[in-house]
Amino acid sequence: MKTLCVLGAGTIGSFLVKAGLSQGYRVIATGRSERTLLRVKSLGVEATNDNAYAVRDSEIVLISVKPQHFPELATSIPRGLWKGKLVISVMAGVRLDTLRKVMVDAQVFRAMPNVNAVVNMSTTAITGEGPGRELVDSLFRSIGVTYWVNEDMMDVWTALVGSGPAFVSEIVDGLVLGAVSSGMPRDLAYSAVLDVLKGTAENLKNHKGHPVEVRDNVTTPAGTTIRGLKAMEERGVKAALIETVESSSRRASELGKLIDERIRRELLGDS
């Protein structure tokens, strides 16, 4: 039985612990606080605050710490321990090239799941090459769907998919409040909107065409839908959504560069 360790068993890290268990691995997880270690133990896996021990005893290493904590984590692990390991980073912004320079002779991948892993519906982007590709894909498919992308797409992915559940939740709340303002009880409106969201997503998947075609199927002359769409256009809703993703993507890129430069400076001595 192979051993998988999760360095940093926070929110996403806990999902990865469960993914490892579902794939039949022995799992070791690390945490910075006693509270995290107790929560990890409750999942039925070994918990420790010794990162070097966890890496030494594992074939597969998942790094799920906050990027700003990575220099501290990396310095706690002897460089030679990375040799021959399959390493998967879910840290935003830390580039493959940087990871490979820190983890000499390791096979390195990056992944970006999202919080929908809590219901096994994460949408995960993965980048990297090597013989461990199938194993990495299988691990993340156990918590949802996977997409293999070029690394230059990871910042946009972070904005669209990593932050996406927050954006969609905000839209859902706006629709619900509109129904409440029009006289519908909130609980009923909330349940109905979630059903509409789920049904529309399935409809769009099956349709396989442009989403405006589904929109136009609902829109009749002088009807309720066109009146609502007109209000959305007047308020610039679509433009706002475009800017939301663009702005979030720019920020992901900015943070990524800052984090990557700091790691290169502190760990690799780059000027």
GROMACS .gro file of C-alpha atoms in nm:
model
  271
    1MET     CA    1   0.000   0.000   0.000
    2LYS     CA    2   0.139   0.338  -0.102
    3THR     CA    3   0.150   0.621   0.148
    4LEU     CA    4   0.021   0.968   0.064
    5CYS     CA    5   0.088   1.266   0.287
    6VAL     CA    6  -0.102   1.593   0.291
    7LEU     CA    7   0.110   1.881   0.412
    8GLY     CA    8  -0.140   2.131   0.550
    9ALA     CA    9  -0.472   1.965   0.624
   10GLY     CA   10  -0.690   2.276   0.624
   11THR     CA   11  -1.017   2.307   0.430
   12ILE     CA   12  -0.890   2.187   0.092
   13GLY     CA   13  -0.632   1.963   0.260
   14SER     CA   14  -0.907   1.775   0.444
   15PHE     CA   15  -1.082   1.704   0.113
   16LEU     CA   16  -0.754   1.568  -0.018
   17VAL     CA   17  -0.717   1.345   0.287
   18LYS     CA   18  -1.058   1.196   0.209
   19ALA     CA   19  -0.961   1.162  -0.159
   20GLY     CA   20  -0.650   0.968  -0.059
   21LEU     CA   21  -0.850   0.737   0.164
   22SER     CA   22  -1.104   0.677  -0.114
   23GLN     CA   23  -0.818   0.570  -0.342
   24GLY     CA   24  -0.692   0.316  -0.090
   25TYR     CA   25  -0.377   0.496   0.024
   26ARG     CA   26  -0.235   0.504   0.370
   27VAL     CA   27  -0.259   0.874   0.459
   28ILE     CA   28  -0.048   1.095   0.682
   29ALA     CA   29  -0.159   1.456   0.731
   30THR     CA   30   0.019   1.749   0.891
   31GLY     CA   31  -0.108   2.063   1.058
   32ARG     CA   32   0.024   2.367   1.241
   33SER     CA   33  -0.226   2.366   1.528
   34GLU     CA   34  -0.346   2.107   1.777
   35ARG     CA   35  -0.701   2.174   1.663
   36THR     CA   36  -0.612   2.079   1.305
   37LEU     CA   37  -0.432   1.764   1.420
   38LEU     CA   38  -0.731   1.654   1.627
   39ARG     CA   39  -0.966   1.712   1.332
   40VAL     CA   40  -0.739   1.512   1.104
   41LYS     CA   41  -0.720   1.225   1.352
   42SER     CA   42  -1.100   1.216   1.355
   43LEU     CA   43  -1.083   1.130   0.982
   44GLY     CA   44  -0.904   0.809   1.076
   45VAL     CA   45  -0.555   0.896   0.952
   46GLU     CA   46  -0.218   0.959   1.112
   47ALA     CA   47  -0.164   1.322   1.211
   48THR     CA   48   0.166   1.493   1.286
   49ASN     CA   49   0.331   1.836   1.294
   50ASP     CA   50   0.656   1.684   1.163
   51ASN     CA   51   0.661   1.762   0.789
   52ALA     CA   52   0.996   1.593   0.732
   53TYR     CA   53   0.869   1.267   0.881
   54ALA     CA   54   0.554   1.280   0.667
   55VAL     CA   55   0.752   1.332   0.346
   56ARG     CA   56   1.016   1.072   0.435
   57ASP     CA   57   0.750   0.808   0.493
   58SER     CA   58   0.545   0.878   0.176
   59GLU     CA   59   0.564   0.814  -0.197
   60ILE     CA   60   0.308   1.082  -0.284
   61VAL     CA   61   0.314   1.432  -0.133
   62LEU     CA   62   0.027   1.682  -0.156
   63ILE     CA   63   0.121   2.037  -0.057
   64SER     CA   64  -0.184   2.226   0.064
   65VAL     CA   65  -0.036   2.503   0.278
   66LYS     CA   66  -0.095   2.871   0.214
   67PRO     CA   67   0.168   2.992  -0.034
   68GLN     CA   68   0.313   3.238   0.217
   69HIS     CA   69   0.384   2.945   0.452
   70PHE     CA   70   0.568   2.744   0.188
   71PRO     CA   71   0.919   2.884   0.258
   72GLU     CA   72   0.886   2.781   0.624
   73LEU     CA   73   0.756   2.436   0.527
   74ALA     CA   74   1.028   2.380   0.266
   75THR     CA   75   1.308   2.473   0.505
   76SER     CA   76   1.174   2.216   0.754
   77ILE     CA   77   1.228   1.935   0.501
   78PRO     CA   78   1.579   1.824   0.399
   79ARG     CA   79   1.625   1.879   0.024
   80GLY     CA   80   1.728   1.518  -0.034
   81LEU     CA   81   1.393   1.383   0.087
   82TRP     CA   82   1.216   1.501  -0.230
   83LYS     CA   83   1.408   1.266  -0.456
   84GLY     CA   84   1.179   1.018  -0.634
   85LYS     CA   85   0.860   1.159  -0.479
   86LEU     CA   86   0.544   1.241  -0.671
   87VAL     CA   87   0.457   1.592  -0.552
   88ILE     CA   88   0.127   1.772  -0.615
   89SER     CA   89   0.094   2.137  -0.515
   90VAL     CA   90  -0.245   2.302  -0.471
   91MET     CA   91  -0.083   2.631  -0.372
   92ALA     CA   92  -0.200   2.926  -0.581
   93GLY     CA   93   0.068   3.110  -0.772
   94VAL     CA   94   0.372   2.889  -0.709
   95ARG     CA   95   0.505   2.794  -1.053
   96LEU     CA   96   0.617   2.447  -1.159
   97ASP     CA   97   0.965   2.574  -1.240
   98THR     CA   98   1.004   2.708  -0.886
   99LEU     CA   99   0.872   2.389  -0.730
  100ARG     CA  100   1.112   2.178  -0.937
  101LYS     CA  101   1.407   2.387  -0.823
  102VAL     CA  102   1.309   2.343  -0.459
  103MET     CA  103   1.218   1.973  -0.492
  104VAL     CA  104   1.513   1.846  -0.691
  105ASP     CA  105   1.455   1.506  -0.858
  106ALA     CA  106   1.084   1.499  -0.768
  107GLN     CA  107   0.803   1.462  -1.022
  108VAL     CA  108   0.591   1.776  -0.976
  109PHE     CA  109   0.234   1.866  -1.069
  110ARG     CA  110   0.010   2.162  -0.985
  111ALA     CA  111  -0.364   2.137  -0.923
  112MET     CA  112  -0.635   2.391  -0.844
  113PRO     CA  113  -0.955   2.236  -0.703
  114ASN     CA  114  -1.240   2.434  -0.550
  115VAL     CA  115  -1.455   2.423  -0.239
  116ASN     CA  116  -1.726   2.216  -0.410
  117ALA     CA  117  -1.508   1.919  -0.318
  118VAL     CA  118  -1.718   1.919   0.000
  119VAL     CA  119  -1.993   1.752  -0.205
  120ASN     CA  120  -1.752   1.564  -0.436
  121MET     CA  121  -1.815   1.816  -0.715
  122SER     CA  122  -1.485   2.000  -0.732
  123THR     CA  123  -1.379   2.131  -1.071
  124THR     CA  124  -1.002   2.081  -1.072
  125ALA     CA  125  -0.739   2.207  -1.315
  126ILE     CA  126  -0.414   2.009  -1.329
  127THR     CA  127  -0.088   2.090  -1.504
  128GLY     CA  128   0.238   1.901  -1.530
  129GLU     CA  129   0.388   1.605  -1.712
  130GLY     CA  130   0.524   1.268  -1.609
  131PRO     CA  131   0.441   0.903  -1.552
  132GLY     CA  132   0.234   0.995  -1.246
  133ARG     CA  133  -0.023   1.180  -1.458
  134GLU     CA  134  -0.286   0.903  -1.443
  135LEU     CA  135  -0.249   0.869  -1.065
  136VAL     CA  136  -0.288   1.244  -1.016
  137ASP     CA  137  -0.595   1.254  -1.239
  138SER     CA  138  -0.755   0.963  -1.054
  139LEU     CA  139  -0.696   1.127  -0.717
  140PHE     CA  140  -0.874   1.448  -0.813
  141ARG     CA  141  -1.150   1.272  -1.005
  142SER     CA  142  -1.244   1.113  -0.673
  143ILE     CA  143  -1.364   1.460  -0.558
  144GLY     CA  144  -1.515   1.582  -0.887
  145VAL     CA  145  -1.413   1.646  -1.248
  146THR     CA  146  -1.066   1.727  -1.383
  147TYR     CA  147  -0.928   1.939  -1.665
  148TRP     CA  148  -0.568   1.925  -1.784
  149VAL     CA  149  -0.453   2.275  -1.880
  150ASN     CA  150  -0.137   2.464  -1.971
  151GLU     CA  151   0.018   2.632  -1.670
  152ASP     CA  152  -0.048   2.979  -1.813
  153MET     CA  153  -0.421   2.912  -1.761
  154MET     CA  154  -0.390   2.854  -1.385
  155ASP     CA  155  -0.439   3.218  -1.278
  156VAL     CA  156  -0.754   3.252  -1.490
  157TRP     CA  157  -0.871   2.918  -1.352
  158THR     CA  158  -0.818   3.044  -0.997
  159ALA     CA  159  -1.042   3.342  -1.078
  160LEU     CA  160  -1.316   3.160  -1.268
  161VAL     CA  161  -1.329   2.828  -1.086
  162GLY     CA  162  -1.148   2.876  -0.756
  163SER     CA  163  -1.344   3.195  -0.680
  164GLY     CA  164  -1.644   3.086  -0.889
  165PRO     CA  165  -1.851   2.940  -0.601
  166ALA     CA  166  -1.839   3.282  -0.430
  167PHE     CA  167  -1.950   3.464  -0.747
  168VAL     CA  168  -2.232   3.218  -0.814
  169SER     CA  169  -2.345   3.238  -0.450
  170GLU     CA  170  -2.366   3.616  -0.482
  171ILE     CA  171  -2.580   3.587  -0.796
  172VAL     CA  172  -2.806   3.333  -0.626
  173ASP     CA  173  -2.853   3.565  -0.329
  174GLY     CA  174  -2.947   3.852  -0.562
  175LEU     CA  175  -3.211   3.644  -0.738
  176VAL     CA  176  -3.350   3.526  -0.406
  177LEU     CA  177  -3.371   3.880  -0.271
  178GLY     CA  178  -3.553   3.984  -0.588
  179ALA     CA  179  -3.813   3.714  -0.525
  180VAL     CA  180  -3.844   3.816  -0.158
  181SER     CA  181  -3.893   4.178  -0.265
  182SER     CA  182  -4.173   4.056  -0.493
  183GLY     CA  183  -4.351   3.870  -0.212
  184MET     CA  184  -4.208   3.515  -0.207
  185PRO     CA  185  -4.090   3.358   0.122
  186ARG     CA  186  -3.710   3.339   0.131
  187ASP     CA  187  -3.686   2.963   0.196
  188LEU     CA  188  -3.910   2.888  -0.101
  189ALA     CA  189  -3.721   3.128  -0.326
  190TYR     CA  190  -3.383   2.988  -0.223
  191SER     CA  191  -3.487   2.628  -0.285
  192ALA     CA  192  -3.641   2.719  -0.621
  193VAL     CA  193  -3.334   2.912  -0.740
  194LEU     CA  194  -3.104   2.621  -0.653
  195ASP     CA  195  -3.330   2.387  -0.851
  196VAL     CA  196  -3.327   2.628  -1.146
  197LEU     CA  197  -2.947   2.652  -1.124
  198LYS     CA  198  -2.904   2.275  -1.123
  199GLY     CA  199  -3.158   2.222  -1.402
  200THR     CA  200  -3.015   2.498  -1.621
  201ALA     CA  201  -2.661   2.362  -1.582
  202GLU     CA  202  -2.779   2.020  -1.695
  203ASN     CA  203  -2.978   2.174  -1.979
  204LEU     CA  204  -2.675   2.369  -2.101
  205LYS     CA  205  -2.453   2.061  -2.083
  206ASN     CA  206  -2.698   1.858  -2.291
  207HIS     CA  207  -2.761   2.144  -2.534
  208LYS     CA  208  -2.393   2.174  -2.627
  209GLY     CA  209  -2.459   2.498  -2.817
  210HIS     CA  210  -2.421   2.862  -2.719
  211PRO     CA  211  -2.599   2.954  -2.394
  212VAL     CA  212  -2.790   3.234  -2.568
  213GLU     CA  213  -2.982   2.965  -2.758
  214VAL     CA  214  -3.124   2.833  -2.430
  215ARG     CA  215  -3.193   3.191  -2.325
  216ASP     CA  216  -3.381   3.260  -2.648
  217ASN     CA  217  -3.596   2.948  -2.600
  218VAL     CA  218  -3.735   3.113  -2.286
  219THR     CA  219  -3.773   3.463  -2.429
  220THR     CA  220  -4.106   3.550  -2.591
  221PRO     CA  221  -4.211   3.884  -2.744
  222ALA     CA  222  -4.320   4.139  -2.481
  223GLY     CA  223  -4.301   3.868  -2.212
  224THR     CA  224  -4.161   3.853  -1.860
  225THR     CA  225  -3.819   3.720  -1.959
  226ILE     CA  226  -3.736   3.997  -2.207
  227ARG     CA  227  -3.841   4.256  -1.949
  228GLY     CA  228  -3.600   4.103  -1.698
  229LEU     CA  229  -3.321   4.074  -1.957
  230LYS     CA  230  -3.370   4.441  -2.046
  231ALA     CA  231  -3.322   4.531  -1.678
  232MET     CA  232  -3.003   4.324  -1.668
  233GLU     CA  233  -2.869   4.502  -1.976
  234GLU     CA  234  -2.958   4.845  -1.833
  235ARG     CA  235  -2.768   4.760  -1.512
  236GLY     CA  236  -2.472   4.620  -1.702
  237VAL     CA  237  -2.491   4.276  -1.538
  238LYS     CA  238  -2.305   4.090  -1.813
  239ALA     CA  239  -2.033   4.355  -1.830
  240ALA     CA  240  -2.000   4.337  -1.453
  241LEU     CA  241  -1.957   3.959  -1.466
  242ILE     CA  242  -1.688   3.992  -1.735
  243GLU     CA  243  -1.504   4.249  -1.522
  244THR     CA  244  -1.545   4.028  -1.214
  245VAL     CA  245  -1.350   3.745  -1.372
  246GLU     CA  246  -1.095   3.976  -1.537
  247SER     CA  247  -1.029   4.161  -1.210
  248SER     CA  248  -1.001   3.841  -1.009
  249SER     CA  249  -0.769   3.693  -1.272
  250ARG     CA  250  -0.543   3.998  -1.264
  251ARG     CA  251  -0.524   3.972  -0.885
  252ALA     CA  252  -0.443   3.602  -0.902
  253SER     CA  253  -0.160   3.683  -1.143
  254GLU     CA  254  -0.030   3.965  -0.921
  255LEU     CA  255  -0.034   3.751  -0.608
  256GLY     CA  256   0.119   3.459  -0.795
  257LYS     CA  257   0.415   3.667  -0.912
  258LEU     CA  258   0.471   3.816  -0.565
  259ILE     CA  259   0.454   3.476  -0.396
  260ASP     CA  260   0.674   3.310  -0.657
  261GLU     CA  261   0.936   3.587  -0.635
  262ARG     CA  262   0.941   3.562  -0.255
  263ILE     CA  263   0.986   3.186  -0.262
  264ARG     CA  264   1.265   3.212  -0.521
  265ARG     CA  265   1.438   3.480  -0.312
  266GLU     CA  266   1.403   3.307   0.027
  267LEU     CA  267   1.460   2.947  -0.080
  268LEU     CA  268   1.671   2.967  -0.394
  269GLY     CA  269   1.863   3.288  -0.335
  270ASP     CA  270   1.748   3.446  -0.663
  271SER     CA  271   1.801   3.820  -0.676
   0.00000   0.00000   0.00000
